[in-house]
Amino acid sequence: MTVVADEERRFIAIAPRGLSDLLAQELQELRESQGLRESQGLQESQEPRHAREPRGPAAASVSVHSTSVRFAGSLETGYRACLWSRVASRVLLVLHEFEASDAQAFYRQAREFDWRAHVDPRGTLACDFSGTHPGIDNTHFGALRLKDAVCDALREQCGARPDVRLLRPSVRLHAHAHAGHVTLALDLAGEGLHRRGYRREGGEAPLRENLAAGILLRAGWAQAAAQGAPFLDPMCGSGTLVIEAAMIAARRAPGLLRDYFGFPGWRGHDAALWQRLCGEARQRALAHVPSRIRGSDHDARALAIATANAQRAGVAALVRFEQCGIGEVREAGAQGGLICTNPPYGERLGDEAAARSAHAQLGRVLREHFAGWEAAILTAAPGAARELQLRSYRVHELWNGPIPCRLLRIDLAAPGEAAPGGSAAAGGTAAAATAAAGAAAETPGARMLANRLRKNLQHLGRQARRERVSCYRLYDADMPEYAFAIDRYEALGDAAVHLHVQEYAPPASVDLQAARRRRREMLATLPRALDVPAGRIHLRVRRQQRGAQQYQPRRGGAGAGGGGAFVVEEAGLKFLVNLEDYLDTGLFLDHRPTRTLLRERARGARFLNLFCYTATATVYAAAGGARESLSIDLSNHYLQWAADNFRLNGLDGSRHRLERADCLEWLRGAAGGAAGGAAAARSRPRFDLIFLDPPTFSNSRRMQGVLDVQRDHPELIERCMQLLAPGGQLIFSTNAQRFKPATSIAERWRVVDLSRATLPFDFARNPRIHRCFEIRLPA
């Protein structure tokens, strides 16, 4: 068997939990840059840009999962991933896939594969196993059976077998099982790609290098570095964040310093290709960068380690380390930049009180001396993080090894940056911040924005009062340079007005400082133009989300009862919203007419709500006279929230049920397979009204697979139609911007496009906000 270098191959890249979307972006851009190089005959490779959020599953060969990304390409694509990916933990080359019902079948199938093209019987071998398999009880047994299969096959075919070596073998093989499906792969990395080669010792609880790089990319450092912004880690320890920041700024390939990969001992290795890619990477590296990159720490020993690490990484000339306590750190005259740090927490310090003190000092220094900067703070101690007294506009859930962490992203120029009860010691700084906010609100652009907001409030507010709507979209990037969506929420009871402000992430072409200046102008203008206190303005950064990210809690354990939660009223019904703890608030404002339609059609109906989220549609259906309902979602968080909405509106839990399930798998089970026949059809549950509103894309780790609404809507709709009672109707809705219904839908059933009829008055500026269809059985 001959291995061809440029044939299409399948790969799996492993990512730290919470960073798979960034890894998908890297891989997509690697493929694009490789294609550009090949099509134009360039002599120099292009490094990934890292400046934009992923554009969704645009390339069919890149699919995102909770901790991995599957992609396709030539061997060069896989080599480039090993060399250039800053986020990947490993890169696996898929060799073979098969079905095996038990351990013996697993062994037999693995042995039948031709290993001679991949494994030298005179070399060394290590085997790994992951996943779950009905006949394999533990990963050690699975790895042992894989090793036996490979060695037995090679001994039979070649008269020799490789020796086992667990550390740095010639070839490392990996088997992953999902139920009875098994994937065999070659580990191109050989060992974790976080091992860049520059770190010998890391001090206390060091960050893995690929997690540090992911944090920096998540915080927008690649774009900021390209614009010459300064960088500071005031608690740098052994310097991992500082060194990774310098490598990003200098376009240094993270795999270039490694002295071990898993492919040189592989029989399919193309040494000339690898040498060419490494040579291109060396040419890409910059000797100088415009950014001032600094790290500081009070610990002299940690700084000595950091300095040695920077020298080994080849970035010693690009960074500066200095010894000082956190209370002595200053901005050194720079006007805005990125502070990124991993403060010590309880497990790291062994002292929770000391962790709280460190966080409190950090928060005070940032408030008093770094106005105008961005901060990205990784913390594993929610209690200590509160001592920062800083309000984050975005929180990402990450893991540092086995430790769950949160990455807090903070705009130190935003009004209300200090949490309630902030330090009185910053009085002078508060006065300066007030003066700066006043100046920001008086720029020509801010005055034009204020006029637009007042006009919108007058016009839309009049219509909202007429329709008894207390929550509506007030502004949606009406002025393109102020790319924000602003939703107005009025609390039931005290009528307090809150603003939910979502900032659309700027594209790579937009200057970061300009985007931040406009954010400051927007946030300074809102309290004055709309008479809403800064403390009731809730800022988020809005990006295209994948799967469960859309509904990911911003703070662990906040649930529906976090600090930003209150009750609102819509059409005489009560709903709990939360403007602080989740990316979405619990009430989809653009679905308001769709909920009304369901209410009008629900009298006497058996109602099914799939992907129910917080079940607001079910509350409407019950108010319209639905005799019973079933609401299904995979998230416990949102089912608990739905139960709160049920209680607020007095719904009877025996007639209106909530169920946790993967909706697609539930539909498959409820509707039965094609071979189920008449008996299966008779046993199906029947519903008179079904509401189907799936996410655009979902890769939740709790799901059996990946949901893509464009790809999967024909099956979803067909399964729902099998559950409709005679005369019943399905209401299908999606927010996928480029959604196109399959032609087979209209061919098989009666379809009415309700998109325009269900467009709310406050979303009329964006008619593509959602698509909605009524689907009925043929007459």
Short mmCIF file of C-alpha atoms in Angstrom, two decimals, residues 27-269:
data_model
loop_
_atom_site.label_atom_id
_atom_site.label_comp_id
_atom_site.label_asym_id
_atom_site.label_seq_id
_atom_site.Cartn_x
_atom_site.Cartn_y
_atom_site.Cartn_z
CA LEU A 27 -8.02 25.18 10.54
CA GLN A 28 -10.35 26.88 8.09
CA GLU A 29 -7.89 29.71 7.59
CA LEU A 30 -4.98 27.28 7.24
CA ARG A 31 -6.87 25.53 4.43
CA GLU A 32 -7.70 28.88 2.79
CA SER A 33 -4.10 30.10 3.01
CA GLN A 34 -2.83 26.79 1.64
CA GLY A 35 -5.32 27.00 -1.25
CA LEU A 36 -4.26 30.60 -1.96
CA ARG A 37 -0.60 29.59 -1.97
CA GLU A 38 -1.24 26.69 -4.33
CA SER A 39 -3.45 28.69 -6.71
CA GLN A 40 -1.09 31.68 -6.92
CA GLY A 41 2.20 29.79 -6.72
CA LEU A 42 3.32 31.84 -3.69
CA GLN A 43 6.73 31.11 -2.22
CA GLU A 44 5.63 32.12 1.26
CA SER A 45 2.87 30.64 3.40
CA GLN A 46 0.25 32.73 5.08
CA GLU A 47 -0.25 32.45 8.80
CA PRO A 48 -3.82 32.23 10.13
CA ARG A 49 -5.36 35.63 10.74
CA HIS A 50 -7.13 34.87 14.05
CA ALA A 51 -9.01 38.14 13.71
CA ARG A 52 -12.56 37.00 13.03
CA GLU A 53 -14.98 34.73 14.78
CA PRO A 54 -15.84 31.54 12.88
CA ARG A 55 -18.37 31.96 10.10
CA GLY A 56 -20.27 28.80 10.92
CA PRO A 57 -19.96 25.49 9.07
CA ALA A 58 -19.35 27.16 5.69
CA ALA A 59 -16.78 24.59 4.60
CA ALA A 60 -18.32 21.15 4.51
CA SER A 61 -14.96 19.59 5.41
CA VAL A 62 -14.74 21.40 8.78
CA SER A 63 -17.17 20.28 11.50
CA VAL A 64 -17.02 21.42 15.10
CA HIS A 65 -17.66 19.33 18.21
CA SER A 66 -17.37 20.19 21.90
CA THR A 67 -13.68 19.23 22.22
CA SER A 68 -12.65 18.42 18.66
CA VAL A 69 -12.81 19.58 15.06
CA ARG A 70 -13.01 17.24 12.08
CA PHE A 71 -11.54 18.50 8.83
CA ALA A 72 -10.23 17.26 5.51
CA GLY A 73 -7.27 18.09 3.31
CA SER A 74 -3.95 16.85 2.00
CA LEU A 75 -1.04 15.70 4.13
CA GLU A 76 0.25 19.26 3.91
CA THR A 77 -2.95 20.43 5.63
CA GLY A 78 -2.28 18.06 8.55
CA TYR A 79 1.37 19.11 8.78
CA ARG A 80 0.39 22.78 8.75
CA ALA A 81 -2.06 22.15 11.60
CA CYS A 82 0.74 20.59 13.67
CA LEU A 83 3.09 23.45 12.88
CA TRP A 84 0.79 26.50 13.06
CA SER A 85 -2.16 25.71 15.31
CA ARG A 86 -1.87 27.62 18.56
CA VAL A 87 -4.97 26.04 20.08
CA ALA A 88 -4.92 22.34 19.15
CA SER A 89 -3.88 19.75 21.73
CA ARG A 90 -3.36 17.01 19.16
CA VAL A 91 -3.91 16.36 15.44
CA LEU A 92 -5.03 12.86 14.45
CA LEU A 93 -4.94 11.40 10.93
CA VAL A 94 -7.91 9.07 10.43
CA LEU A 95 -6.77 5.70 9.07
CA HIS A 96 -9.84 3.46 9.29
CA GLU A 97 -13.40 3.31 10.66
CA PHE A 98 -15.54 0.27 11.38
CA GLU A 99 -18.39 -1.16 13.44
CA ALA A 100 -17.65 -3.61 16.25
CA SER A 101 -20.27 -4.98 18.63
CA ASP A 102 -17.86 -6.47 21.19
CA ALA A 103 -14.17 -6.62 22.15
CA GLN A 104 -13.46 -9.61 19.92
CA ALA A 105 -14.96 -7.86 16.90
CA PHE A 106 -12.89 -4.78 17.76
CA TYR A 107 -9.70 -6.87 17.81
CA ARG A 108 -10.60 -8.71 14.61
CA GLN A 109 -11.41 -5.54 12.63
CA ALA A 110 -8.29 -3.74 13.87
CA ARG A 111 -6.12 -6.75 12.98
CA GLU A 112 -7.53 -6.97 9.45
CA PHE A 113 -6.40 -3.43 8.64
CA ASP A 114 -3.14 -3.27 6.64
CA TRP A 115 -0.70 -1.69 9.11
CA ARG A 116 2.36 -2.24 6.91
CA ALA A 117 1.85 1.13 5.18
CA HIS A 118 1.95 2.96 8.50
CA VAL A 119 3.94 1.09 11.16
CA ASP A 120 7.55 -0.08 10.86
CA PRO A 121 7.79 -3.43 12.69
CA ARG A 122 11.36 -2.50 13.68
CA GLY A 123 10.21 0.73 15.35
CA THR A 124 8.34 1.48 18.58
CA LEU A 125 4.63 1.78 19.21
CA ALA A 126 2.18 3.25 21.73
CA CYS A 127 -1.60 2.84 21.65
CA ASP A 128 -4.36 4.92 23.25
CA PHE A 129 -8.11 4.34 23.55
CA SER A 130 -10.93 6.75 24.37
CA GLY A 131 -14.72 6.83 24.32
CA THR A 132 -17.26 4.18 25.27
CA HIS A 133 -17.74 0.74 23.76
CA PRO A 134 -20.21 -2.00 24.77
CA GLY A 135 -17.48 -4.64 24.99
CA ILE A 136 -14.60 -2.58 26.39
CA ASP A 137 -14.84 -1.65 30.05
CA ASN A 138 -11.87 0.68 30.37
CA THR A 139 -9.41 2.62 28.25
CA HIS A 140 -6.41 0.52 29.30
CA PHE A 141 -8.08 -2.67 28.03
CA GLY A 142 -9.03 -0.94 24.76
CA ALA A 143 -5.46 0.26 24.22
CA LEU A 144 -4.14 -3.22 24.98
CA ARG A 145 -6.47 -4.87 22.46
CA LEU A 146 -5.44 -2.33 19.79
CA LYS A 147 -1.75 -3.02 20.50
CA ASP A 148 -2.36 -6.78 20.28
CA ALA A 149 -4.19 -6.41 16.96
CA VAL A 150 -1.42 -4.32 15.38
CA CYS A 151 1.46 -6.42 16.67
CA ASP A 152 -0.21 -9.73 15.79
CA ALA A 153 -0.96 -8.52 12.26
CA LEU A 154 2.60 -7.29 11.65
CA ARG A 155 4.18 -10.42 13.13
CA GLU A 156 2.06 -12.53 10.79
CA GLN A 157 2.74 -10.37 7.72
CA CYS A 158 6.36 -9.28 8.33
CA GLY A 159 7.77 -11.77 10.79
CA ALA A 160 8.48 -8.99 13.31
CA ARG A 161 6.57 -6.63 15.57
CA PRO A 162 7.32 -3.18 17.04
CA ASP A 163 8.38 -2.77 20.66
CA VAL A 164 6.06 -0.87 22.99
CA ARG A 165 7.31 2.52 24.19
CA LEU A 166 4.87 4.77 26.03
CA LEU A 167 6.97 7.95 25.81
CA ARG A 168 7.89 9.33 22.38
CA PRO A 169 7.35 6.19 20.31
CA SER A 170 7.98 6.02 16.57
CA VAL A 171 4.20 5.84 16.04
CA ARG A 172 1.30 6.53 18.40
CA LEU A 173 -2.06 5.07 17.41
CA HIS A 174 -5.42 6.12 18.81
CA ALA A 175 -8.76 4.32 18.82
CA HIS A 176 -11.93 6.20 19.68
CA ALA A 177 -15.24 4.40 20.17
CA HIS A 178 -18.74 5.82 20.17
CA ALA A 179 -21.09 2.95 20.99
CA GLY A 180 -20.12 0.34 18.38
CA HIS A 181 -18.46 2.74 15.92
CA VAL A 182 -14.66 2.82 16.10
CA THR A 183 -12.23 5.30 14.53
CA LEU A 184 -8.55 4.36 14.23
CA ALA A 185 -6.11 7.24 13.83
CA LEU A 186 -2.43 8.10 13.79
CA ASP A 187 -1.44 10.78 16.32
CA LEU A 188 0.58 13.21 14.20
CA ALA A 189 1.50 15.26 17.27
CA GLY A 190 2.84 12.25 19.17
CA GLU A 191 2.47 14.16 22.42
CA GLY A 192 0.47 17.24 23.40
CA LEU A 193 0.97 20.21 21.07
CA HIS A 194 0.98 22.47 24.11
CA ARG A 195 4.58 21.31 24.55
CA ARG A 196 6.10 24.09 22.47
CA GLY A 197 9.66 23.29 23.57
CA TYR A 198 10.46 26.48 25.47
CA ARG A 199 9.28 25.54 28.94
CA ARG A 200 11.40 23.37 31.21
CA GLU A 201 9.78 24.30 34.52
CA GLY A 202 6.63 26.30 35.02
CA GLY A 203 6.36 27.50 38.59
CA GLU A 204 3.05 27.20 40.40
CA ALA A 205 0.05 25.84 38.45
CA PRO A 206 1.23 27.01 35.01
CA LEU A 207 -1.20 27.46 32.14
CA ARG A 208 -0.83 25.06 29.26
CA GLU A 209 0.60 26.95 26.33
CA ASN A 210 -2.30 26.23 23.95
CA LEU A 211 -4.83 27.35 26.57
CA ALA A 212 -2.85 30.57 27.06
CA ALA A 213 -2.85 31.14 23.29
CA GLY A 214 -6.58 30.44 23.15
CA ILE A 215 -7.22 32.99 25.89
CA LEU A 216 -5.23 35.61 23.97
CA LEU A 217 -7.02 34.89 20.71
CA ARG A 218 -10.39 34.97 22.48
CA ALA A 219 -9.48 38.37 23.91
CA GLY A 220 -8.67 39.77 20.45
CA TRP A 221 -4.91 40.02 20.93
CA ALA A 222 -4.00 39.04 17.35
CA GLN A 223 -5.89 42.01 15.96
CA ALA A 224 -4.66 44.34 18.72
CA ALA A 225 -1.04 43.26 18.17
CA ALA A 226 -1.33 43.93 14.44
CA GLN A 227 -2.30 47.50 15.36
CA GLY A 228 0.62 47.92 17.77
CA ALA A 229 -1.36 47.85 21.01
CA PRO A 230 0.63 47.22 24.22
CA PHE A 231 0.25 44.06 26.31
CA LEU A 232 0.70 43.47 30.03
CA ASP A 233 0.41 40.48 32.34
CA PRO A 234 0.78 41.93 35.86
CA MET A 235 0.87 38.47 37.50
CA CYS A 236 2.91 36.70 34.85
CA GLY A 237 4.47 33.87 36.89
CA SER A 238 6.60 31.79 34.51
CA GLY A 239 5.58 34.02 31.60
CA THR A 240 3.39 31.75 29.48
CA LEU A 241 0.85 34.43 28.51
CA VAL A 242 3.60 36.96 27.78
CA ILE A 243 5.56 34.52 25.60
CA GLU A 244 2.49 33.34 23.69
CA ALA A 245 1.49 37.00 23.16
CA ALA A 246 4.93 37.69 21.68
CA MET A 247 4.76 34.61 19.44
CA ILE A 248 1.38 35.72 18.09
CA ALA A 249 2.60 39.28 17.50
CA ALA A 250 5.80 38.05 15.79
CA ARG A 251 4.00 35.41 13.70
CA ARG A 252 6.15 32.62 15.15
CA ALA A 253 4.84 29.15 14.34
CA PRO A 254 4.22 27.47 17.73
CA GLY A 255 5.40 24.05 16.50
CA LEU A 256 8.72 25.25 15.13
CA LEU A 257 10.66 24.74 18.39
CA ARG A 258 9.42 21.21 19.09
CA ASP A 259 11.95 18.40 18.87
CA TYR A 260 9.38 15.61 18.65
CA PHE A 261 6.31 14.86 16.54
CA GLY A 262 4.49 11.62 15.90
CA PHE A 263 5.06 11.44 12.15
CA PRO A 264 8.84 11.13 11.44
CA GLY A 265 8.62 7.44 12.40
CA TRP A 266 5.45 6.93 10.34
CA ARG A 267 5.95 5.15 7.02
CA GLY A 268 3.85 7.72 5.20
CA HIS A 269 5.96 10.68 6.34
#
